[in-house]
Amino acid sequence: MIDRKIDDVDRSLIVATQGGLPLVPQPYHAIAEQLGLSADEVMQRLRAMLESGIIRRIGAVPNHYAIGWTANGMTVWDVADELVDELGARIGALDFVTHCYRRPRALPAWPYNLFAMVHGASRAECSAKAEEIGVLLGDACRGSDILYSTKILKKTGLRLAR
Amino acid sequence: MRELSTVDRKILAKLQGDFPICERPYAEAAEQLGISEEELLQRIEQLLADKVLTRFGPMFQIEEMGGAFVLAALAAPEERYEEVAALVNALPAVAHNYRREHALNMWFVLATETKAGIAEAIARIERDTGLPVYAFPKEREFFVEMKLEARL
């Protein structure tokens, strides 16, 4: 495997923590014991992965529905190719957009190349946010849609094989 | 939906990141929240049991370790929806899956340890379901920061 940025020990740490940290006073010691490592090595390696971006962050991962964000809309836009990067950066900077990406179209079924996720307590709130995005895109946008989610079918996050 | 106490809300507001890496991380985080280590552990356990939290721990960015993360979608016929969802969800490579209102009514994220794993997962889903899968790999990321506070 070329281009691999983690070694086997890092991988074993990912496998041991991908489902969550142990809920004990010394979770890193518990992981160390499980893997046959020292607690210092576990902590050092986790710090290094956090620094390099392999770990985005450590903490609580909420179920957004359960904390009141019951509407989530994937807003999608067909934006002129020559303007999409400049406009995408401006959409991504809006404080209510949680993810924003440029993606390939899949014509004819899918004409949209800019995706921005918005959340709200209601669909009305999401569509108001989508309208703001639409205003920002102006004439560069040739079509758009909002895909509301109606059910979480799975939400486990990353799962490397043990 | 379950009621959230002031302390639960504080946990959600302060602990979606920056959980410390040290000897007694729960004790350190608890001190900042003004509660005891024992209470924090109990509350996290309860929030997980009540499915307010889906997980408590590190969130990984698989691309940074040489893997790939790709959004994909398919159009599942209504009468086969549950069967197709079960087939898709059965793959460990499927990290999230959402039902959405559109002709493309199933949107999932594939996370694989190698870049080649994505094509394999897509081929597998197409074979298992008999349905074409549309892949939407990101060409550019403008922003990602998924930290929403409780608003109940």
mmCIF file with all atom_site columns, N, CA, C and O in Angstrom, chain B residues 71-89:
data_model
loop_
_atom_site.group_PDB
_atom_site.id
_atom_site.type_symbol
_atom_site.label_atom_id
_atom_site.label_alt_id
_atom_site.label_comp_id
_atom_site.label_asym_id
_atom_site.label_entity_id
_atom_site.label_seq_id
_atom_site.pdbx_PDB_ins_code
_atom_site.Cartn_x
_atom_site.Cartn_y
_atom_site.Cartn_z
_atom_site.occupancy
_atom_site.B_iso_or_equiv
_atom_site.pdbx_formal_charge
_atom_site.auth_seq_id
_atom_site.auth_comp_id
_atom_site.auth_asym_id
_atom_site.auth_atom_id
_atom_site.pdbx_PDB_model_num
ATOM 1  N N  . LEU B 1 71 ? -19.523 10.809 -1.363 1.00 0.00 ? 71 LEU B N  1
ATOM 2  C CA . LEU B 1 71 ? -20.981 10.843 -1.313 1.00 0.00 ? 71 LEU B CA 1
ATOM 3  C C  . LEU B 1 71 ? -21.526 10.117 -2.545 1.00 0.00 ? 71 LEU B C  1
ATOM 4  O O  . LEU B 1 71 ? -21.020 10.302 -3.648 1.00 0.00 ? 71 LEU B O  1
ATOM 5  N N  . ALA B 1 72 ? -22.539 9.291  -2.353 1.00 0.00 ? 72 ALA B N  1
ATOM 6  C CA . ALA B 1 72 ? -23.127 8.565  -3.474 1.00 0.00 ? 72 ALA B CA 1
ATOM 7  C C  . ALA B 1 72 ? -24.633 8.472  -3.269 1.00 0.00 ? 72 ALA B C  1
ATOM 8  O O  . ALA B 1 72 ? -25.130 8.672  -2.153 1.00 0.00 ? 72 ALA B O  1
ATOM 9  N N  . ALA B 1 73 ? -25.340 8.203  -4.354 1.00 0.00 ? 73 ALA B N  1
ATOM 10 C CA . ALA B 1 73 ? -26.797 8.143  -4.257 1.00 0.00 ? 73 ALA B CA 1
ATOM 11 C C  . ALA B 1 73 ? -27.344 7.104  -5.204 1.00 0.00 ? 73 ALA B C  1
ATOM 12 O O  . ALA B 1 73 ? -26.697 6.724  -6.180 1.00 0.00 ? 73 ALA B O  1
ATOM 13 N N  . LEU B 1 74 ? -28.548 6.651  -4.901 1.00 0.00 ? 74 LEU B N  1
ATOM 14 C CA . LEU B 1 74 ? -29.253 5.777  -5.834 1.00 0.00 ? 74 LEU B CA 1
ATOM 15 C C  . LEU B 1 74 ? -30.752 6.031  -5.732 1.00 0.00 ? 74 LEU B C  1
ATOM 16 O O  . LEU B 1 74 ? -31.223 6.657  -4.775 1.00 0.00 ? 74 LEU B O  1
ATOM 17 N N  . ALA B 1 75 ? -31.469 5.563  -6.753 1.00 0.00 ? 75 ALA B N  1
ATOM 18 C CA . ALA B 1 75 ? -32.928 5.705  -6.781 1.00 0.00 ? 75 ALA B CA 1
ATOM 19 C C  . ALA B 1 75 ? -33.507 4.334  -6.464 1.00 0.00 ? 75 ALA B C  1
ATOM 20 O O  . ALA B 1 75 ? -33.501 3.438  -7.301 1.00 0.00 ? 75 ALA B O  1
ATOM 21 N N  . ALA B 1 76 ? -33.992 4.161  -5.239 1.00 0.00 ? 76 ALA B N  1
ATOM 22 C CA . ALA B 1 76 ? -34.560 2.873  -4.847 1.00 0.00 ? 76 ALA B CA 1
ATOM 23 C C  . ALA B 1 76 ? -36.066 2.898  -5.104 1.00 0.00 ? 76 ALA B C  1
ATOM 24 O O  . ALA B 1 76 ? -36.744 3.810  -4.659 1.00 0.00 ? 76 ALA B O  1
ATOM 25 N N  . PRO B 1 77 ? -36.584 1.905  -5.806 1.00 0.00 ? 77 PRO B N  1
ATOM 26 C CA . PRO B 1 77 ? -38.039 1.850  -6.001 1.00 0.00 ? 77 PRO B CA 1
ATOM 27 C C  . PRO B 1 77 ? -38.714 1.752  -4.627 1.00 0.00 ? 77 PRO B C  1
ATOM 28 O O  . PRO B 1 77 ? -38.235 1.022  -3.758 1.00 0.00 ? 77 PRO B O  1
ATOM 29 N N  . GLU B 1 78 ? -39.808 2.506  -4.423 1.00 0.00 ? 78 GLU B N  1
ATOM 30 C CA . GLU B 1 78 ? -40.486 2.553  -3.109 1.00 0.00 ? 78 GLU B CA 1
ATOM 31 C C  . GLU B 1 78 ? -40.744 1.163  -2.536 1.00 0.00 ? 78 GLU B C  1
ATOM 32 O O  . GLU B 1 78 ? -40.506 0.919  -1.367 1.00 0.00 ? 78 GLU B O  1
ATOM 33 N N  . GLU B 1 79 ? -41.226 0.253  -3.393 1.00 0.00 ? 79 GLU B N  1
ATOM 34 C CA . GLU B 1 79 ? -41.599 -1.070 -2.877 1.00 0.00 ? 79 GLU B CA 1
ATOM 35 C C  . GLU B 1 79 ? -40.389 -1.889 -2.441 1.00 0.00 ? 79 GLU B C  1
ATOM 36 O O  . GLU B 1 79 ? -40.513 -2.865 -1.723 1.00 0.00 ? 79 GLU B O  1
ATOM 37 N N  . ARG B 1 80 ? -39.195 -1.454 -2.862 1.00 0.00 ? 80 ARG B N  1
ATOM 38 C CA . ARG B 1 80 ? -37.979 -2.184 -2.461 1.00 0.00 ? 80 ARG B CA 1
ATOM 39 C C  . ARG B 1 80 ? -37.130 -1.385 -1.466 1.00 0.00 ? 80 ARG B C  1
ATOM 40 O O  . ARG B 1 80 ? -36.001 -1.763 -1.165 1.00 0.00 ? 80 ARG B O  1
ATOM 41 N N  . TYR B 1 81 ? -37.677 -0.258 -0.990 1.00 0.00 ? 81 TYR B N  1
ATOM 42 C CA . TYR B 1 81 ? -36.822 0.678  -0.257 1.00 0.00 ? 81 TYR B CA 1
ATOM 43 C C  . TYR B 1 81 ? -36.098 0.034  0.925  1.00 0.00 ? 81 TYR B C  1
ATOM 44 O O  . TYR B 1 81 ? -34.890 0.165  1.084  1.00 0.00 ? 81 TYR B O  1
ATOM 45 N N  . GLU B 1 82 ? -36.855 -0.673 1.760  1.00 0.00 ? 82 GLU B N  1
ATOM 46 C CA . GLU B 1 82 ? -36.240 -1.239 2.967  1.00 0.00 ? 82 GLU B CA 1
ATOM 47 C C  . GLU B 1 82 ? -35.200 -2.295 2.652  1.00 0.00 ? 82 GLU B C  1
ATOM 48 O O  . GLU B 1 82 ? -34.153 -2.366 3.285  1.00 0.00 ? 82 GLU B O  1
ATOM 49 N N  . GLU B 1 83 ? -35.518 -3.095 1.656  1.00 0.00 ? 83 GLU B N  1
ATOM 50 C CA . GLU B 1 83 ? -34.583 -4.147 1.253  1.00 0.00 ? 83 GLU B CA 1
ATOM 51 C C  . GLU B 1 83 ? -33.278 -3.519 0.741  1.00 0.00 ? 83 GLU B C  1
ATOM 52 O O  . GLU B 1 83 ? -32.175 -3.942 1.113  1.00 0.00 ? 83 GLU B O  1
ATOM 53 N N  . VAL B 1 84 ? -33.406 -2.487 -0.096 1.00 0.00 ? 84 VAL B N  1
ATOM 54 C CA . VAL B 1 84 ? -32.222 -1.832 -0.646 1.00 0.00 ? 84 VAL B CA 1
ATOM 55 C C  . VAL B 1 84 ? -31.422 -1.166 0.477  1.00 0.00 ? 84 VAL B C  1
ATOM 56 O O  . VAL B 1 84 ? -30.195 -1.273 0.534  1.00 0.00 ? 84 VAL B O  1
ATOM 57 N N  . ALA B 1 85 ? -32.123 -0.509 1.410  1.00 0.00 ? 85 ALA B N  1
ATOM 58 C CA . ALA B 1 85 ? -31.433 0.146  2.525  1.00 0.00 ? 85 ALA B CA 1
ATOM 59 C C  . ALA B 1 85 ? -30.645 -0.884 3.333  1.00 0.00 ? 85 ALA B C  1
ATOM 60 O O  . ALA B 1 85 ? -29.502 -0.635 3.731  1.00 0.00 ? 85 ALA B O  1
ATOM 61 N N  . ALA B 1 86 ? -31.228 -2.046 3.556  1.00 0.00 ? 86 ALA B N  1
ATOM 62 C CA . ALA B 1 86 ? -30.539 -3.083 4.330  1.00 0.00 ? 86 ALA B CA 1
ATOM 63 C C  . ALA B 1 86 ? -29.292 -3.563 3.592  1.00 0.00 ? 86 ALA B C  1
ATOM 64 O O  . ALA B 1 86 ? -28.241 -3.769 4.213  1.00 0.00 ? 86 ALA B O  1
ATOM 65 N N  . LEU B 1 87 ? -29.394 -3.713 2.276  1.00 0.00 ? 87 LEU B N  1
ATOM 66 C CA . LEU B 1 87 ? -28.237 -4.159 1.490  1.00 0.00 ? 87 LEU B CA 1
ATOM 67 C C  . LEU B 1 87 ? -27.123 -3.118 1.527  1.00 0.00 ? 87 LEU B C  1
ATOM 68 O O  . LEU B 1 87 ? -25.946 -3.446 1.691  1.00 0.00 ? 87 LEU B O  1
ATOM 69 N N  . VAL B 1 88 ? -27.498 -1.848 1.389  1.00 0.00 ? 88 VAL B N  1
ATOM 70 C CA . VAL B 1 88 ? -26.497 -0.772 1.402  1.00 0.00 ? 88 VAL B CA 1
ATOM 71 C C  . VAL B 1 88 ? -25.862 -0.679 2.790  1.00 0.00 ? 88 VAL B C  1
ATOM 72 O O  . VAL B 1 88 ? -24.641 -0.651 2.939  1.00 0.00 ? 88 VAL B O  1
ATOM 73 N N  . ASN B 1 89 ? -26.699 -0.651 3.824  1.00 0.00 ? 89 ASN B N  1
ATOM 74 C CA . ASN B 1 89 ? -26.193 -0.490 5.187  1.00 0.00 ? 89 ASN B CA 1
ATOM 75 C C  . ASN B 1 89 ? -25.316 -1.654 5.642  1.00 0.00 ? 89 ASN B C  1
ATOM 76 O O  . ASN B 1 89 ? -24.493 -1.501 6.541  1.00 0.00 ? 89 ASN B O  1
#
